[in-house]
CSV table of C-alpha atoms in Angstrom, one decimal:
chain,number,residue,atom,x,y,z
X,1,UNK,CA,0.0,0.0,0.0
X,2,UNK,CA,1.8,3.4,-1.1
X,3,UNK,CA,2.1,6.1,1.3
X,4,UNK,CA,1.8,9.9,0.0
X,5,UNK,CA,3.7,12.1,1.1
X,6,UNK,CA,1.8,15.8,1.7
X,7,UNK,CA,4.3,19.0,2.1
X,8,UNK,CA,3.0,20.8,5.0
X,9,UNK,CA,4.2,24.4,5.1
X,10,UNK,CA,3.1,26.2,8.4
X,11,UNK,CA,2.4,30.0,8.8
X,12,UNK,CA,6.3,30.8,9.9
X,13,UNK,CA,7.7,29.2,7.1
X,14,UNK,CA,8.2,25.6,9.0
X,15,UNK,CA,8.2,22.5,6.6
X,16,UNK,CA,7.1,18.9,6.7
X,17,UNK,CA,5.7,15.8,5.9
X,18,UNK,CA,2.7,14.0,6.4
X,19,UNK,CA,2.4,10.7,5.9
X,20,UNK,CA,-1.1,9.7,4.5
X,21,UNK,CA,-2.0,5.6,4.4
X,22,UNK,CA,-5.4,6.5,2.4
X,23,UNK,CA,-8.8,3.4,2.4
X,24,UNK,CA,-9.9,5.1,-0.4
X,25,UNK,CA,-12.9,7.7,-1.3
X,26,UNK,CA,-15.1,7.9,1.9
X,27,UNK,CA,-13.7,6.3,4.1
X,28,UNK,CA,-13.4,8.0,7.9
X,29,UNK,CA,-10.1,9.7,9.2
X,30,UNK,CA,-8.1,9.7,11.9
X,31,UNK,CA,-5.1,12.2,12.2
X,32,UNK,CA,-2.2,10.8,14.3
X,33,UNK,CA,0.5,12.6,16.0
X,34,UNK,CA,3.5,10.9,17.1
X,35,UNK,CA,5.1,10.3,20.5
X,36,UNK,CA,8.0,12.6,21.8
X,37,UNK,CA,10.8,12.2,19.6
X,38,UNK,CA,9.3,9.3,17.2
X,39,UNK,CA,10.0,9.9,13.2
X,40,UNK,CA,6.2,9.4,11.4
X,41,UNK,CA,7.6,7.1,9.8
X,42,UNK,CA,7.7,5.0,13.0
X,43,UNK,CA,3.6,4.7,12.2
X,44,UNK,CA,3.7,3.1,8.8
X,45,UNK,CA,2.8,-0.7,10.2
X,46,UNK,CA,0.1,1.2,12.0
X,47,UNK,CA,-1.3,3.2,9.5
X,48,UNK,CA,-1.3,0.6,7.2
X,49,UNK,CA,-3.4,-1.7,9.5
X,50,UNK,CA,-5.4,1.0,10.0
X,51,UNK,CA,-6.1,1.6,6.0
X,52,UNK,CA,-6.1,-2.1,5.7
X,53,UNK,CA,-9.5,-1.6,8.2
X,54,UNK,CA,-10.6,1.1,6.0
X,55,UNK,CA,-9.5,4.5,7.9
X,56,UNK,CA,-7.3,6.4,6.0
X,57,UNK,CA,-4.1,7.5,8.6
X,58,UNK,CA,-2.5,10.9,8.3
X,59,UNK,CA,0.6,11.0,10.2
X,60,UNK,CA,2.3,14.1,11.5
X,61,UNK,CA,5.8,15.1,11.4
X,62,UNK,CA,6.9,17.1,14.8
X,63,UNK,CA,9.0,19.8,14.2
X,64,UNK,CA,12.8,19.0,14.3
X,65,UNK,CA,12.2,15.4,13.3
X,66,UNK,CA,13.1,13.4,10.0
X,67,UNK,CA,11.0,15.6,7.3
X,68,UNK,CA,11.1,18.8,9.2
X,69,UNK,CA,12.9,21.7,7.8
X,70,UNK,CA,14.3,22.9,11.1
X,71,UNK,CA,16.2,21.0,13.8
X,72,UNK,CA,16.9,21.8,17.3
X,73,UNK,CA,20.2,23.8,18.5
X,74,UNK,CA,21.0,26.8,19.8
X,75,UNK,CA,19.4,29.5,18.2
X,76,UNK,CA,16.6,27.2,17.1
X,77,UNK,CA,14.3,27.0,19.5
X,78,UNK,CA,10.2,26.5,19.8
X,79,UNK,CA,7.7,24.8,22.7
X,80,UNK,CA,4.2,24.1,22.6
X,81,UNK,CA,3.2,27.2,21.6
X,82,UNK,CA,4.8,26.4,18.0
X,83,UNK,CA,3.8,23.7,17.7
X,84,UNK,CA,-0.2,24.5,18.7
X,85,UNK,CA,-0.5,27.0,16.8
X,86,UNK,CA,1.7,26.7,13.9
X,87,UNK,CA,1.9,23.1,13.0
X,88,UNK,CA,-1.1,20.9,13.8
X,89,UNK,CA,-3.1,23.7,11.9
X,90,UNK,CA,-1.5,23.3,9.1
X,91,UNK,CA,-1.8,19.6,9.3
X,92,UNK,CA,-5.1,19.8,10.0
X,93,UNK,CA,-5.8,22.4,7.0
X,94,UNK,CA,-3.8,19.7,4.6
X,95,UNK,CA,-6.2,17.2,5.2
X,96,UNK,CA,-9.3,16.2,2.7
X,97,UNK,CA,-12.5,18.0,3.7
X,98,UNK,CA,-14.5,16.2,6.5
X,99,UNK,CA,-14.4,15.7,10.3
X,100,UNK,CA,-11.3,13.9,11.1
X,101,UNK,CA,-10.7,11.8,14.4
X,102,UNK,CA,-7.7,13.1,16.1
X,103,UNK,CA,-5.1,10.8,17.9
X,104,UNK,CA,-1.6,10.1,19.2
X,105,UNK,CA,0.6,8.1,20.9
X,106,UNK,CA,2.2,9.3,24.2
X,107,UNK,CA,3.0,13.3,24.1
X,108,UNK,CA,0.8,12.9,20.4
X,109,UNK,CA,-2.3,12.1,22.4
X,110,UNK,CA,-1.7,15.5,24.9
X,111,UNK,CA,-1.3,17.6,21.7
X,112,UNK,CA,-4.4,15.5,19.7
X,113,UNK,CA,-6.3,16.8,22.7
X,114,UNK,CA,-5.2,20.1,22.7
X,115,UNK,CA,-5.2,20.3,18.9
X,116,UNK,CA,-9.0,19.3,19.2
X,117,UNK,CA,-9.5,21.9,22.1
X,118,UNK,CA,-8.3,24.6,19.6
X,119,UNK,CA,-10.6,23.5,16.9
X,120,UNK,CA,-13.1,21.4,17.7
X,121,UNK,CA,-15.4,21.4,15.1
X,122,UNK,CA,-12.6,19.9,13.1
X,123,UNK,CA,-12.4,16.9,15.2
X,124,UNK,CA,-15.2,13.8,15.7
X,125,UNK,CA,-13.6,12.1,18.5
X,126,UNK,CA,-10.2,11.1,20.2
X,127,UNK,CA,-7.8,8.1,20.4
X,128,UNK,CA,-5.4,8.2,22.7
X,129,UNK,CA,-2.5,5.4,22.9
X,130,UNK,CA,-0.2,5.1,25.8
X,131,UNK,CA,-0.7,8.5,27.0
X,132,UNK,CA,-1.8,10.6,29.8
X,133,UNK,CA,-0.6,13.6,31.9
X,134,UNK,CA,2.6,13.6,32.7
X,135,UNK,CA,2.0,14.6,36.3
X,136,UNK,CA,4.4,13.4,39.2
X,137,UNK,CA,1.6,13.1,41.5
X,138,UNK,CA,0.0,10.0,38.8
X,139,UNK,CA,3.2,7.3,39.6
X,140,UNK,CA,4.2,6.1,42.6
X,141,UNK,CA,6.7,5.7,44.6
X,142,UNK,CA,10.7,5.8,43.5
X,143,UNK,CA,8.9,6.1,39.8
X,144,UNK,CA,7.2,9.8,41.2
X,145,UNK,CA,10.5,10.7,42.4
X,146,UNK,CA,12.2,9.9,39.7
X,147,UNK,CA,10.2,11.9,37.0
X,148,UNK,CA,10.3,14.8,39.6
X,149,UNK,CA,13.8,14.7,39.9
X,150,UNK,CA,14.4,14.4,36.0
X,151,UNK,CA,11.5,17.3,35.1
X,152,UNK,CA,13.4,19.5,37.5
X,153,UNK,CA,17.0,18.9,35.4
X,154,UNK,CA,15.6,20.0,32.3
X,155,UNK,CA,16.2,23.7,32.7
X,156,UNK,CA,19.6,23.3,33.8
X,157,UNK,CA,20.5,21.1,31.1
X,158,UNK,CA,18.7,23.3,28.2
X,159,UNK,CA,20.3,26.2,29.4
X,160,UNK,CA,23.6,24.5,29.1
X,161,UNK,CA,23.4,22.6,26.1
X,162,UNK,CA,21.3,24.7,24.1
X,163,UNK,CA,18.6,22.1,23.3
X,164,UNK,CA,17.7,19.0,25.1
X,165,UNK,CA,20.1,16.1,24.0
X,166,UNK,CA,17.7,13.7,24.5
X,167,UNK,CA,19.6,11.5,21.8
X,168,UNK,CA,22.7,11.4,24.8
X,169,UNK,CA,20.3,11.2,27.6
X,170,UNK,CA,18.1,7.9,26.5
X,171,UNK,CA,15.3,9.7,26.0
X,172,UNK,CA,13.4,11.1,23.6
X,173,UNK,CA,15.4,12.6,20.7
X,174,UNK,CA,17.1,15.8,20.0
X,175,UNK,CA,15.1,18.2,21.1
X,176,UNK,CA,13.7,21.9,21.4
X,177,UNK,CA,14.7,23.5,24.9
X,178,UNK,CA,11.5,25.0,25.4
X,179,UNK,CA,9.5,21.7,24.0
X,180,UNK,CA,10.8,20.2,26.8
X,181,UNK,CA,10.6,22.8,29.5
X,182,UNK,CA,7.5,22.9,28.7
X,183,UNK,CA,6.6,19.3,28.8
X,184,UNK,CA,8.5,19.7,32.7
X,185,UNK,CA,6.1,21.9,33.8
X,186,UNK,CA,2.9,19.7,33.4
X,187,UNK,CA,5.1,16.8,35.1
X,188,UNK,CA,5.5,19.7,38.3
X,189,UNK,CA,2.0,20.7,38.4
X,190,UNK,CA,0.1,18.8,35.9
X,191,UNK,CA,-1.3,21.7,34.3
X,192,UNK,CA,-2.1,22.8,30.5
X,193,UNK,CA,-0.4,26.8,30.5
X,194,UNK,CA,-2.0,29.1,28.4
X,195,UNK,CA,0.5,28.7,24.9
X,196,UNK,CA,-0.4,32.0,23.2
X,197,UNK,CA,-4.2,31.9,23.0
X,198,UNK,CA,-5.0,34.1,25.8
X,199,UNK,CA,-6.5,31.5,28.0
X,200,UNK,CA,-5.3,28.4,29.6
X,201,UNK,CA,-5.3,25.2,27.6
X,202,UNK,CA,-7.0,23.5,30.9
X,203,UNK,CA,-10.0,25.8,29.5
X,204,UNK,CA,-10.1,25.2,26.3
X,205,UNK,CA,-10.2,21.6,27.4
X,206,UNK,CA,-13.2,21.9,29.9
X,207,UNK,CA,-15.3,22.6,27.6
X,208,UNK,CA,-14.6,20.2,24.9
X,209,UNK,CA,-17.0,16.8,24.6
X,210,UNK,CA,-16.1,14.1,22.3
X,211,UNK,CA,-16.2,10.7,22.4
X,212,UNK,CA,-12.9,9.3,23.4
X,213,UNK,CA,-10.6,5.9,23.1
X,214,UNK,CA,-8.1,5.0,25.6
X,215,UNK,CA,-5.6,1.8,24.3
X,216,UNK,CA,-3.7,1.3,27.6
X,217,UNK,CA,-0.8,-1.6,27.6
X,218,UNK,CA,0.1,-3.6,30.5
X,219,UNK,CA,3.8,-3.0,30.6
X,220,UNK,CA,3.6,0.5,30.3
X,221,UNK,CA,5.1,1.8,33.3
X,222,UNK,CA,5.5,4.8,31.8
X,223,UNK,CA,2.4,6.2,31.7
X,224,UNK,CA,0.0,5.1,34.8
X,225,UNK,CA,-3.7,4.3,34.8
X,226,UNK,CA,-4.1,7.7,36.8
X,227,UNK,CA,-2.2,9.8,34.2
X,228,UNK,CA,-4.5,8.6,31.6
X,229,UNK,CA,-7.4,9.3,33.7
X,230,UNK,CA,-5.8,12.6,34.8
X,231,UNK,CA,-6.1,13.4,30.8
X,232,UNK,CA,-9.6,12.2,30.4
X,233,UNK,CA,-10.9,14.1,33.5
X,234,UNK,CA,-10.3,17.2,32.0
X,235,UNK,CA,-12.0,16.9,29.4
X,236,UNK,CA,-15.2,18.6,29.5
X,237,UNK,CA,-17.7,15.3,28.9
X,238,UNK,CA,-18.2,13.0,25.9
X,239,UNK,CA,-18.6,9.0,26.4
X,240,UNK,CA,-14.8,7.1,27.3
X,241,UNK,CA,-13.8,3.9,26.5
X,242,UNK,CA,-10.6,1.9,27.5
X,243,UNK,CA,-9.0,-1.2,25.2
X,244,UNK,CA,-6.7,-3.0,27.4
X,245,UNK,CA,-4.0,-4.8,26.2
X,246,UNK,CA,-2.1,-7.5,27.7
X,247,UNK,CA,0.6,-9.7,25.7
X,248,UNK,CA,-1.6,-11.9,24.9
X,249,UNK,CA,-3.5,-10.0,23.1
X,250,UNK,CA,-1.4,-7.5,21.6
X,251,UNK,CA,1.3,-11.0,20.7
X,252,UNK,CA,4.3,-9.3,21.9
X,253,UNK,CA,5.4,-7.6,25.0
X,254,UNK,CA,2.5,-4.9,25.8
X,255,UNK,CA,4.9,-1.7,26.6
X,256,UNK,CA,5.1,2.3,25.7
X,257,UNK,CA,7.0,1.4,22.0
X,258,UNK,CA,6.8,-2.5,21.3
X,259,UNK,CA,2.5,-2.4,20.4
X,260,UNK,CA,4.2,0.0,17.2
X,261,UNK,CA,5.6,-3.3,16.3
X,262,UNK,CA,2.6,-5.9,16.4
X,263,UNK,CA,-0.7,-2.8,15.5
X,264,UNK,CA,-2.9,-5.3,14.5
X,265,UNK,CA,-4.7,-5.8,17.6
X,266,UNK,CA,-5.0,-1.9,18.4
X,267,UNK,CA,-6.0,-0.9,15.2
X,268,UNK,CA,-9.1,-3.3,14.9
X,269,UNK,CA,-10.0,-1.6,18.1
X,270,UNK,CA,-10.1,1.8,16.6
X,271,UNK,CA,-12.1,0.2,14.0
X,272,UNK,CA,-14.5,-1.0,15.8
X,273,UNK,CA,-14.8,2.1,18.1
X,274,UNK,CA,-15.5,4.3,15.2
X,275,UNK,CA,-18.0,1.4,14.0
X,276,UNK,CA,-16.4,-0.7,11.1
X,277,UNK,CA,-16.4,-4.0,11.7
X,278,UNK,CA,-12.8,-5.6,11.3
């Protein structure tokens, strides 16, 4: 199955890719966004499972990954705010006429939320994989105080490095300084800021209702039951589902990256949430 790839050219001059697995005339649509430092590319076994079930995928490109135009350093710099208001738009304004479902996996789901916050009569309902708020207070024990102690780092080695050499660190990729301080702050307070709109994003998102899938993976200690919840409770109403998935039923080990391997099991699920029969 080919994959098109769609220039996307955002309103500062930012450039990428996205990476369309298209079902064919009619068929519904889900735009994905990718987990913290994942290439789209990362998604083609899942999109093509997904067109395979006859939803065409549109994958995004984050800036400073693969396709993008722009990569993080010193001097080259952008956070959520970018990335809200400059790049998911213009995603979302590539895409074929039509309500889309929005989704993502990890950090992808926080911004398909947000991205749906921002323009919600674009968006028919949400899937979010492996994801949740990053908020200290939703792990426990040495795990909270690890992710408290490691949030709180993040400014000191931004400042020094320039960017966030997540590629060094073993986690994440190369990254945007204030991406990442950004991302630090929610794990402090777990809190949406207000990222250039005037109003806090915990607004925007108390008054959205959609319908919304969870996929949550048994080995995923990265992201809690609570932190998923955390996301899901501030939303502002719409009817939740969770998929569990064990290794069983995924057929290999159920953690934060490995389901990208084996999407079978998670994309018949979307399927049959949206109301296609796989």
């Amino acid at each position: 199955m080919d994959i098109e790839l769609r220039p996307v050219v955002a309103g500062d001059g930012h450039v990428a890719h996205l990476r369309l697995h298209h079902a064919g005339p009619g068929a519904p649509g889900l735009l994905w966004m990718p987990a913290l430092g994942v290439p789209a590319e990362k998604y083609d076994a899942f999109g093509r499972a997904l067109a395979g079930l006859g939803i065409t995928c549109a994958v995004h490109e984050w800036r400073g990954n693969a396709s993008s135009s722009l990569r993080a350093r010193r001097g080259s710099d952008w956070g959520y705010r970018e990335l809200l208001q400059q790049d998911l738009p213009a995603s979302i304004a590539a895409l074929a006429p039509g309500a889309w479902y929005f989704g993502g996996h990890s950090l992808g789901g926080q911004f398909a939320a947000m991205a749906a916050a921002r323009q919600p009569a674009a968006c028919r309902g949400l899937v979010l994989a492996a994801t949740g708020v990053p908020d200290a207070r939703t792990f426990r024990g040495r795990q909270r105080l690890g992710i408290g102690l490691f949030a709180r780092s993040i400014p000191l080695v931004t400042a020094l490095a320039g960017y966030y050499p997540g590629h060094r660190l073993k986690f994440a990729g190369r990254e945007a300084a204030r991406l990442m301080r950004d991302w630090a702050a929610t794990v402090h307070g777990g809190r949406y800021r207000d990222y250039g709109d005037g109003e806090a994003m915990d607004q925007r998102l108390a008054r959205l209702s959609l319908p919304t899938l969870g996929l949550r993976f048994s080995g995923d200690w990265l992201v809690p039951e609570a932190s998923l919840q955390a996301l899901v409770d501030k939303l502002g109403g719409g009817e939740h589902r969770d998929e569990f998935f064990d290794e069983s039923r995924l057929g290999t080990t159920p953690d934060h990256f490995r389901w990208l391997r084996r999407p079978e099991a998670p994309a018949a699920a979307i399927a049959r949430w949206i109301g296609l029969s796989p």
